[in-house]
Coordinates of C-alpha atoms in Angstrom, one line a residue:
X24 CA -8.3 16.3 -8.1
X25 CA -10.1 15.4 -4.9
X26 CA -10.2 11.8 -3.8
X27 CA -14.0 11.9 -3.9
X28 CA -13.9 13.0 -7.5
X29 CA -11.4 10.3 -8.3
X30 CA -13.7 7.7 -6.8
X31 CA -16.6 9.2 -8.8
X32 CA -14.7 8.9 -12.0
X33 CA -13.7 5.3 -11.3
X34 CA -17.4 4.5 -10.9
X35 CA -18.4 6.5 -13.9
X36 CA -16.1 4.5 -16.1
X37 CA -18.5 1.6 -15.7
X38 CA -21.4 3.8 -16.9
X39 CA -22.3 4.6 -20.5
X40 CA -21.8 8.1 -22.1
X41 CA -25.6 9.0 -21.8
X42 CA -25.5 8.2 -18.0
X43 CA -22.4 10.3 -17.4
X44 CA -23.8 13.3 -19.1
X45 CA -26.6 13.3 -16.5
X46 CA -24.1 14.5 -13.9
X47 CA -23.3 18.1 -13.0
X48 CA -21.7 20.4 -15.5
X49 CA -18.4 20.2 -13.7
X50 CA -18.4 16.4 -13.4
X51 CA -19.7 16.2 -16.9
X52 CA -16.7 18.1 -18.1
X53 CA -14.4 15.8 -16.3
X54 CA -16.2 12.8 -17.7
X55 CA -15.4 14.1 -21.2
X56 CA -11.7 13.7 -20.6
X57 CA -10.2 10.6 -22.3
X58 CA -10.1 7.7 -19.9
X59 CA -6.3 7.5 -19.9
X60 CA -6.0 11.2 -19.1
X61 CA -8.5 10.9 -16.3
X62 CA -6.7 8.0 -14.8
X63 CA -3.4 9.7 -15.0
X64 CA -4.8 12.8 -13.3
X65 CA -6.4 10.7 -10.6
X66 CA -3.2 8.7 -10.2
X67 CA -1.2 11.9 -9.6
X68 CA -3.8 13.2 -7.1
X69 CA -3.7 10.0 -5.1
X70 CA 0.1 10.1 -4.8
X71 CA 0.0 13.7 -3.6
X72 CA -2.8 13.0 -1.1
X73 CA -1.3 9.9 0.4
X74 CA 2.1 11.7 0.9
X75 CA 0.3 14.1 3.3
X76 CA -0.5 11.1 5.6
X77 CA 0.7 12.1 8.2
X78 CA 3.3 14.4 6.7
X79 CA 7.0 14.8 7.5
X80 CA 7.4 16.2 11.0
X81 CA 4.0 15.0 12.2
X82 CA 5.3 12.0 14.0
X83 CA 5.4 8.3 13.2
X84 CA 2.5 7.0 11.1
X85 CA -0.1 4.9 12.9
X86 CA -2.4 2.0 12.0
X87 CA -5.1 4.5 11.1
X88 CA -2.7 6.1 8.7
X89 CA -1.8 2.8 7.1
X90 CA -5.4 2.0 6.6
X91 CA -6.1 5.4 5.0
X92 CA -3.3 4.8 2.6
X93 CA -4.5 1.3 1.8
X94 CA -8.0 2.6 1.2
X95 CA -6.9 5.4 -1.1
X96 CA -4.8 3.0 -3.2
X97 CA -7.6 0.5 -3.9
X98 CA -8.3 1.9 -7.3
X99 CA -6.2 -0.6 -9.2
X100 CA -7.7 -3.5 -7.2
X101 CA -11.3 -2.3 -8.1
X102 CA -10.4 -2.5 -11.8
X103 CA -9.7 -6.2 -11.5
X104 CA -11.8 -7.4 -8.6
X105 CA -15.5 -7.0 -8.0
X106 CA -16.7 -6.0 -4.5
X107 CA -17.1 -9.1 -2.4
X108 CA -15.6 -11.4 -5.0
X109 CA -13.4 -13.3 -2.5
X110 CA -16.0 -13.8 0.2
X111 CA -15.2 -17.0 2.1
X112 CA -11.5 -17.1 1.1
X113 CA -8.9 -17.3 3.9
X114 CA -5.2 -16.7 3.2
X115 CA -2.2 -17.1 5.4
X116 CA 0.6 -14.5 5.1
X117 CA 4.1 -15.0 6.5
X118 CA 6.3 -12.0 7.0
X119 CA 8.3 -10.0 9.5
X120 CA 7.3 -8.0 12.6
X121 CA 10.8 -6.4 12.6
X122 CA 11.0 -3.0 14.3
X123 CA 7.2 -2.9 14.3
X124 CA 7.3 -2.5 10.5
X125 CA 6.6 -4.9 7.6
X126 CA 3.6 -7.0 8.7
X127 CA 2.3 -4.2 10.9
X128 CA 2.0 -2.0 7.9
X129 CA 0.7 -4.8 5.7
X130 CA -2.2 -5.4 8.1
X131 CA -3.2 -1.8 7.8
X132 CA -2.8 -1.6 4.0
X133 CA -4.8 -4.8 3.6
X134 CA -7.7 -4.1 6.0
X135 CA -9.6 -2.0 3.4
X136 CA -8.6 -4.6 0.7
X137 CA -10.2 -7.3 2.9
X138 CA -13.3 -5.2 3.5
X139 CA -13.7 -4.6 -0.2
X140 CA -12.9 -8.1 -1.5
X141 CA -14.4 -10.2 1.4
X142 CA -11.2 -12.2 1.9
X143 CA -9.7 -12.8 5.3
X144 CA -5.9 -12.9 6.0
X145 CA -4.3 -14.8 8.9
X146 CA -0.8 -13.7 9.9
X147 CA 2.4 -15.5 10.8
X148 CA 4.7 -12.8 12.3
X149 CA 8.5 -13.5 12.6
X150 CA 11.4 -11.7 14.2
X151 CA 14.3 -11.0 11.8
X152 CA 16.5 -13.4 13.6
X153 CA 13.9 -16.2 13.3
X154 CA 13.0 -15.7 9.7
X155 CA 15.7 -17.7 8.0
X156 CA 15.2 -20.8 10.2
X157 CA 11.5 -20.8 9.8
X158 CA 11.6 -20.6 6.0
X159 CA 14.4 -23.1 5.7
X160 CA 12.3 -25.6 7.8
X161 CA 9.4 -25.2 5.4
X162 CA 11.7 -25.7 2.4
X163 CA 13.5 -28.7 3.8
X164 CA 10.3 -30.5 5.0
X165 CA 8.0 -29.3 2.2
X166 CA 5.4 -28.3 4.7
X167 CA 4.4 -24.9 3.5
X168 CA 1.7 -23.6 5.9
X169 CA 1.3 -20.1 4.2
X170 CA -0.2 -18.9 1.0
X171 CA 1.7 -15.6 0.7
X172 CA 5.2 -14.8 1.9
X173 CA 7.3 -11.7 2.3
X174 CA 10.7 -12.9 1.0
X175 CA 13.9 -11.7 -0.4
X176 CA 15.4 -12.6 -3.8
X177 CA 18.3 -14.6 -2.3
X178 CA 15.8 -17.3 -1.3
X179 CA 14.5 -17.7 -4.9
X180 CA 17.0 -20.5 -5.6
X181 CA 15.5 -22.4 -2.7
X182 CA 11.8 -21.6 -3.2
X183 CA 11.4 -21.0 -7.0
X184 CA 14.0 -23.6 -7.9
X185 CA 11.9 -26.2 -6.1
X186 CA 8.6 -25.2 -7.7
X187 CA 7.1 -24.0 -4.4
X188 CA 5.6 -20.8 -5.8
X189 CA 2.8 -19.7 -8.1
X190 CA 3.5 -18.1 -11.4
X191 CA 2.4 -14.5 -11.6
X192 CA -0.7 -13.9 -13.9
X193 CA -0.4 -11.3 -16.6
X194 CA -3.1 -9.1 -15.1
X195 CA -0.9 -8.6 -12.0
X196 CA 2.1 -7.5 -14.1
X197 CA -0.1 -4.9 -15.6
X198 CA -1.6 -3.8 -12.3
X199 CA 1.7 -3.2 -10.6
X200 CA 3.5 -1.7 -13.6
X201 CA 6.7 -3.8 -13.5
X202 CA 8.3 -1.7 -16.2
X203 CA 8.7 1.0 -13.5
X204 CA 11.2 -1.1 -11.5
X205 CA 14.8 0.1 -11.4
X206 CA 16.7 -2.0 -13.8
X207 CA 18.5 -4.2 -11.4
X208 CA 15.2 -5.5 -10.0
X209 CA 14.0 -6.6 -13.5
X210 CA 14.6 -10.0 -15.1
X211 CA 16.3 -12.3 -13.9
X212 CA 15.4 -11.1 -10.4
X213 CA 11.9 -12.4 -9.4
X214 CA 12.0 -15.0 -12.3
X215 CA 13.0 -18.6 -12.6
X216 CA 13.2 -20.6 -15.9
X217 CA 11.6 -17.7 -17.7
X218 CA 8.6 -17.4 -15.4
X219 CA 7.8 -14.4 -13.2
X220 CA 7.0 -15.0 -9.5
X221 CA 7.8 -11.8 -7.5
X222 CA 5.9 -8.6 -6.7
X223 CA 8.7 -6.3 -5.6
X224 CA 8.0 -4.1 -2.6
X225 CA 11.6 -3.0 -1.9
X226 CA 14.9 -2.5 -3.6
X227 CA 17.7 -3.2 -1.2
X228 CA 21.2 -1.9 -1.2
X229 CA 23.3 -0.7 1.7
X230 CA 24.1 3.0 1.7
X231 CA 26.3 5.1 4.0
X232 CA 24.7 7.4 6.6
X233 CA 26.8 9.9 8.6
X234 CA 26.3 12.7 11.1
X235 CA 27.1 16.1 9.6
X236 CA 27.7 17.6 13.0
X237 CA 30.7 15.4 13.4
X238 CA 32.5 16.7 10.3
X239 CA 33.5 20.2 9.0
X240 CA 36.0 22.9 9.9
X241 CA 35.4 22.5 13.6
X242 CA 34.1 18.9 13.6
X243 CA 35.4 16.4 16.1
X244 CA 35.7 13.9 13.3
X245 CA 37.7 16.1 11.0
X246 CA 37.1 18.6 8.2
X247 CA 36.0 16.0 5.6
X248 CA 33.5 13.2 5.7
X249 CA 35.5 9.9 5.3
X250 CA 35.0 8.3 1.9
X251 CA 37.2 5.2 2.3
X252 CA 37.2 2.4 4.9
X253 CA 40.8 3.2 5.7
X254 CA 39.8 6.8 6.7
X255 CA 36.7 5.5 8.5
X256 CA 38.7 3.2 10.7
X257 CA 41.2 5.9 11.5
X258 CA 38.5 8.4 12.4
X259 CA 36.7 5.9 14.6
X260 CA 39.8 5.3 16.6
X261 CA 40.5 9.0 16.9
X262 CA 37.0 9.7 18.3
X263 CA 37.5 7.5 21.4
X264 CA 37.3 9.7 24.5
X265 CA 35.6 12.6 22.8
X266 CA 32.0 14.0 23.4
X267 CA 29.1 13.7 21.0
X268 CA 28.1 17.2 19.8
X269 CA 24.4 16.4 19.9
X270 CA 23.9 14.4 23.0
X271 CA 26.9 15.2 25.2
X272 CA 27.5 11.4 25.6
X273 CA 30.6 9.6 24.5
X274 CA 31.4 10.1 20.8
X275 CA 31.7 7.1 18.5
X276 CA 32.6 6.6 14.9
X277 CA 31.5 3.8 12.7
X278 CA 28.9 1.3 14.1
X279 CA 29.6 -2.3 13.2
X280 CA 27.0 -4.8 14.4
X281 CA 28.9 -7.6 16.2
X282 CA 26.0 -9.9 16.9
X283 CA 24.3 -12.1 14.3
X284 CA 20.9 -11.5 12.9
X285 CA 19.7 -14.8 11.5
X286 CA 22.1 -14.5 8.6
X287 CA 21.3 -10.9 7.8
X288 CA 24.2 -9.6 9.9
X289 CA 26.7 -11.0 7.4
X290 CA 25.8 -8.2 5.0
X291 CA 27.5 -5.7 7.3
X292 CA 30.9 -7.4 7.0
X293 CA 30.2 -7.6 3.3
X294 CA 30.1 -3.8 3.1
X295 CA 33.7 -3.6 4.1
X296 CA 34.7 -6.7 2.1
X297 CA 33.0 -5.5 -1.1
X298 CA 35.4 -2.5 -1.4
X299 CA 38.4 -4.7 -0.9
X300 CA 37.2 -7.9 -2.7
X301 CA 34.8 -6.9 -5.5
X302 CA 37.3 -6.2 -8.4
X303 CA 35.9 -4.7 -11.5
X304 CA 37.2 -7.5 -13.6
X305 CA 34.7 -10.1 -12.2
X306 CA 31.2 -10.1 -10.8
X307 CA 32.3 -13.0 -8.4
X308 CA 33.5 -12.0 -4.9
X309 CA 32.0 -14.7 -2.6
X310 CA 32.9 -17.9 -4.5
X311 CA 35.1 -18.9 -7.4
X312 CA 32.6 -19.4 -10.1
X313 CA 34.4 -22.3 -11.6
X314 CA 34.8 -24.4 -8.5
X315 CA 32.6 -22.8 -5.8
X316 CA 35.7 -22.5 -3.6
X317 CA 35.0 -19.8 -1.0
X318 CA 36.7 -16.5 -1.5
X319 CA 35.8 -15.5 2.1
X320 CA 39.3 -16.4 3.4
X321 CA 41.3 -14.5 0.8
X322 CA 43.3 -11.4 1.8
X323 CA 40.5 -9.0 1.0
X324 CA 38.0 -10.7 3.4
X325 CA 40.6 -11.2 6.0
X326 CA 41.3 -7.4 5.9
X327 CA 37.6 -6.7 6.4
X328 CA 37.5 -9.0 9.5
X329 CA 40.8 -7.5 10.8
X330 CA 39.2 -4.0 10.5
X331 CA 36.5 -4.9 13.0
X332 CA 38.9 -6.7 15.3
X333 CA 41.1 -3.7 15.4
X334 CA 38.2 -1.4 16.4
X335 CA 37.2 -3.9 19.1
X336 CA 40.7 -3.9 20.5
X337 CA 40.8 0.0 20.4
X338 CA 37.6 0.2 22.5
X339 CA 36.0 2.3 19.7
X340 CA 32.5 0.8 19.9
X341 CA 29.7 1.6 22.3
X342 CA 29.6 -0.5 25.5
X343 CA 28.4 -4.1 25.0
X344 CA 28.6 -3.8 21.2
X345 CA 29.2 -7.6 21.1
X346 CA 25.5 -7.9 21.7
X347 CA 24.4 -5.3 19.1
X348 CA 22.7 -6.7 16.0
X349 CA 22.0 -4.5 12.9
X350 CA 18.6 -3.5 14.3
X351 CA 20.3 -2.1 17.3
X352 CA 23.0 -0.2 15.4
X353 CA 20.4 1.5 13.2
X354 CA 17.4 2.1 15.5
X355 CA 18.7 2.1 19.1
X356 CA 22.1 3.7 18.3
X357 CA 22.5 5.8 15.1
X358 CA 19.0 7.2 14.8
X359 CA 18.9 7.7 18.6
X360 CA 22.1 9.8 18.6
X361 CA 24.8 7.2 19.3
X362 CA 27.6 7.0 16.7
X363 CA 28.4 9.0 13.7
X364 CA 28.7 6.6 10.7
X365 CA 26.6 3.6 9.7
X366 CA 26.0 1.3 6.7
X367 CA 22.4 0.2 6.5
X368 CA 19.5 -0.3 4.1
X369 CA 18.3 3.0 2.7
X370 CA 15.1 3.2 4.8
X371 CA 17.2 4.6 7.6
X372 CA 17.0 7.8 5.5
X373 CA 13.2 8.1 5.6
X374 CA 13.1 7.0 9.2
X375 CA 15.6 9.8 10.1
X376 CA 12.9 12.4 9.2
X377 CA 9.6 10.6 9.9
X378 CA 10.2 8.4 13.0
X379 CA 9.5 9.5 16.5
X380 CA 12.6 7.8 17.7
X381 CA 15.0 9.7 15.5
X382 CA 17.0 12.7 16.8
X383 CA 19.4 13.0 13.9
X384 CA 17.1 14.1 11.1
X385 CA 18.6 17.6 10.8
X386 CA 22.2 16.4 10.8
X387 CA 22.2 13.2 8.7
X388 CA 23.8 12.9 5.3
X389 CA 24.2 10.0 2.9
X390 CA 26.5 8.5 0.4
X391 CA 27.3 5.2 -1.3
X392 CA 29.3 2.4 0.3
X393 CA 32.8 3.8 1.1
X394 CA 35.7 2.9 -1.2
X395 CA 39.0 1.3 -0.4
X396 CA 42.3 2.8 -1.5
X397 CA 43.4 -0.6 -2.7
X398 CA 41.6 -3.7 -4.1
X399 CA 42.4 -7.4 -4.2
X400 CA 42.6 -8.9 -7.6
X401 CA 41.6 -12.6 -6.9
X402 CA 42.5 -13.6 -10.5
X403 CA 46.0 -12.3 -10.1
X404 CA 46.3 -13.2 -6.4
X405 CA 47.6 -9.7 -5.5
X406 CA 46.6 -6.3 -4.2
X407 CA 46.3 -3.4 -6.5
X408 CA 47.0 0.1 -5.2
X409 CA 44.0 1.7 -6.8
X410 CA 40.8 3.2 -5.4
X411 CA 37.8 0.9 -5.6
X412 CA 34.1 1.4 -5.0
X413 CA 31.6 -1.5 -4.8
X414 CA 28.1 -0.8 -3.4
X415 CA 26.6 -3.8 -1.7
X416 CA 23.3 -4.8 -3.2
X417 CA 22.4 -6.5 0.0
X418 CA 19.3 -8.8 -0.3
X419 CA 18.0 -7.3 -3.5
X420 CA 14.9 -6.1 -1.7
X421 CA 11.9 -7.8 -0.2
X422 CA 9.2 -9.1 -2.4
X423 CA 5.7 -10.7 -2.1
X424 CA 5.4 -14.2 -3.4
X425 CA 2.3 -16.4 -3.8
X426 CA 2.9 -20.1 -2.9
X427 CA 1.8 -23.1 -5.0
X428 CA -0.7 -23.9 -2.1
X429 CA -3.2 -21.8 -4.0
X430 CA -3.0 -23.8 -7.2
X431 CA -6.2 -25.7 -8.0
X432 CA -8.4 -23.1 -6.4
X433 CA -8.8 -20.3 -8.9
X434 CA -10.7 -18.0 -6.5
X435 CA -8.1 -18.4 -3.8
X436 CA -5.3 -17.9 -6.3
X437 CA -6.7 -14.7 -7.6
X438 CA -7.3 -13.5 -4.1
X439 CA -3.7 -14.1 -3.1
X440 CA -2.3 -12.4 -6.2
X441 CA -4.7 -9.5 -5.7
X442 CA -3.4 -9.0 -2.1
X443 CA 0.2 -9.2 -3.4
X444 CA -0.5 -6.7 -6.1
X445 CA -2.1 -4.3 -3.7
X446 CA 1.0 -4.3 -1.5
X447 CA 3.2 -3.8 -4.5
X448 CA 1.1 -1.1 -6.1
X449 CA 2.8 1.8 -7.7
X450 CA 1.2 4.5 -5.5
X451 CA 1.3 2.6 -2.3
X452 CA 5.0 1.9 -2.8
X453 CA 5.8 5.6 -3.0
X454 CA 4.3 6.1 0.5
X455 CA 6.2 3.1 1.8
X456 CA 9.4 4.6 0.4
X457 CA 8.8 8.0 2.0
X458 CA 7.8 6.8 5.5
X459 CA 9.0 4.2 8.0
X460 CA 8.1 0.8 6.5
X461 CA 11.2 -1.4 6.3
X462 CA 11.6 -0.6 2.6
X463 CA 13.5 1.8 0.4
X464 CA 13.0 3.3 -3.1
X465 CA 12.9 0.7 -5.9
X466 CA 10.9 2.2 -8.7
X467 CA 12.0 4.8 -11.3
X468 CA 9.0 6.9 -10.3
X469 CA 10.2 7.0 -6.7
X470 CA 13.0 9.4 -7.7
X471 CA 10.7 12.4 -8.5
X472 CA 12.1 14.9 -6.0
X473 CA 9.0 17.1 -6.2
X474 CA 6.7 14.4 -4.8
X475 CA 8.9 14.0 -1.8
X476 CA 8.9 17.8 -1.3
X477 CA 5.1 17.7 -1.2
X478 CA 5.3 15.3 1.7
X479 CA 7.4 17.8 3.6
X480 CA 11.0 16.8 2.8
X481 CA 13.4 19.6 1.9
X482 CA 15.0 19.3 -1.5
X483 CA 18.7 19.1 -0.3
X484 CA 17.8 16.1 2.0
X485 CA 15.9 14.3 -0.8
X486 CA 18.6 14.8 -3.4
X487 CA 21.2 13.5 -0.9
X488 CA 19.1 10.5 0.3
X489 CA 17.7 9.4 -3.1
X490 CA 21.0 10.1 -4.8
X491 CA 22.8 7.6 -2.5
X492 CA 20.2 4.9 -3.5
X493 CA 20.3 5.7 -7.3
X494 CA 24.1 5.9 -7.3
X495 CA 24.3 2.5 -5.7
X496 CA 21.7 0.8 -8.0
X497 CA 23.5 2.2 -11.1
X498 CA 27.1 1.7 -10.1
X499 CA 29.1 -0.3 -12.7
X500 CA 31.0 -2.3 -10.0
X501 CA 28.0 -3.1 -7.7
X502 CA 28.4 -6.2 -5.6
X503 CA 25.4 -8.3 -6.6
X504 CA 23.7 -10.8 -4.4
X505 CA 23.7 -14.4 -5.7
X506 CA 20.3 -16.2 -5.9
X507 CA 21.5 -19.7 -5.1
X508 CA 20.1 -22.4 -2.9
X509 CA 21.3 -22.3 0.7
X510 CA 22.6 -18.7 0.5
X511 CA 21.4 -18.0 4.1
X512 CA 22.9 -21.3 5.3
X513 CA 26.2 -19.8 4.2
X514 CA 25.5 -16.5 5.8
X515 CA 24.2 -17.9 9.1
X516 CA 27.2 -20.1 9.7
X517 CA 29.5 -17.2 8.8
X518 CA 27.8 -15.2 11.5
X519 CA 28.4 -18.0 14.0
X520 CA 32.1 -18.1 13.1
X521 CA 32.5 -14.3 13.1
X522 CA 31.0 -14.2 16.6
X523 CA 33.7 -16.6 17.8
X524 CA 36.4 -14.5 16.2
X525 CA 35.1 -11.2 17.6
X526 CA 34.9 -12.9 21.1
X527 CA 38.6 -13.9 20.8
X528 CA 38.0 -17.7 20.3
X529 CA 40.1 -17.7 17.2
X530 CA 43.7 -16.6 17.2
X531 CA 43.4 -14.2 14.2
X532 CA 41.3 -12.8 11.4
X533 CA 42.7 -15.4 9.0
X534 CA 41.8 -18.2 11.3
X535 CA 38.3 -16.8 11.6
X536 CA 38.0 -16.6 7.8
X537 CA 39.4 -20.1 7.3
X538 CA 36.7 -21.4 9.7
X539 CA 34.0 -19.7 7.6
X540 CA 35.5 -21.1 4.4
X541 CA 35.6 -24.6 5.7
X542 CA 32.0 -24.4 6.8
X543 CA 31.0 -23.1 3.4
X544 CA 32.7 -26.0 1.7
X545 CA 30.6 -28.5 3.7
X546 CA 27.4 -26.7 2.7
X547 CA 28.3 -26.7 -0.9
X548 CA 29.0 -30.4 -0.8
X549 CA 25.7 -31.1 1.0
X550 CA 23.7 -29.2 -1.6
X551 CA 25.7 -30.4 -4.6
X552 CA 28.7 -28.7 -6.0
X553 CA 28.0 -29.0 -9.7
X554 CA 24.5 -27.7 -9.4
X555 CA 25.7 -24.8 -7.2
X556 CA 28.3 -23.9 -9.8
X557 CA 25.8 -23.7 -12.6
X558 CA 23.3 -21.6 -10.6
X559 CA 26.0 -19.3 -9.2
X560 CA 27.2 -18.6 -12.7
X561 CA 23.7 -18.0 -13.9
X562 CA 23.0 -15.6 -11.0
X563 CA 26.1 -13.6 -11.9
X564 CA 25.4 -13.6 -15.7
X565 CA 28.5 -15.6 -16.4

């Protein structure tokens, strides 16, 4: 179905049967289709059409592309909002400008929404490293100067638990089709005390990306792609002094970010630690759920820190890696042809094929978080010599939340939720998953291979990339992110102590881990241990 015909049908649904039959025979025939069938057909057409903008291999999308996609996905908004209904309303939106994604896309997506509804959006743009501090300041002082925020579920304990957000209206739930979310993004994620607050726009987990040209019968990294951290560490050391087969520059193995990223860098140590520390007998791997005693200095976590220190000592990383944050490892290193293995959020997969800066699109493969050939049983206080997989559900994805600042002004409240619903719409979300956006697949409908092929992806790549996401989401031993107050206070101080350890300021991995644990204990006492225990248990389903 053509987009023009789709728009005609939308308008026609507001007309009576006699008026519709005045159209041409062709349009009249379409009008006779039951409403649900017509909507489904139009829905499918929109998805196919937006995936052609600009098309895989056509270069990075631009602002005009984002605006086209936003315009073509306005159908659901028009069902709930009259043209010009929000005239005079101004909203402030706080989000990221990370890697020229996130807010940059939101501006484009929402420009046609603004033109149709009459509302105006003012923007607060934050770098990734500045995000945590800015939000924590608002939480601590109660001075919320934004109406809508792009935020991750880990902050829900701080924001929702303090009553700082607006509860989602039922019409929004219907517009965004929440039943389509992958299971791990459903209740309790996005909810607090039985109320729903979050429009999901992402479904985060870390997946493994690797260069196929490094591995194989004649590969400089060996015949097989490493599947355990022990093998990854060995291969990374063995690659020192060799030549990259794609660029001719020095070859490198796994890329650890050694610089903090406003708390977000801690997730990358977690990838290693999860395989060592997340035992299948318990969902807890960061704190003891009975006491909130940190587990971050147990033998599993110490091993993860030791891994990184060993690679630093071996000179296995690119030059000046001590100043490389996760954005550097993904976008300036791996996608640009430096290094052969990386853990990152899944949107590296779509960027590999659709970003102008990527040179590895033809040689990249994907998998879940590597395993360990042994796992630490914290309950028994001993290592077990058994293979263990534990995908890291890092950050549980970005969402859009409406703040309580809109309460008391129904027009403004509806406008804010309409903007959030547009950004989290089912069709628009497919485009954001397939193209560089900062987001990865998070809906069941995102895993239809045929739709990705229509955009220009080849089937083998799609099955590999989407499979790594699905296998992580559905893994029985996934390491789940706790939604507790202060979580990024814990992560940020951990980054600070890790930086000291990597720079040699601590005498060992154990000493570094002990420093993190001591800092975590202080945070827990400041927030309130008993309350933290209760919320930590609840977040893990204990």
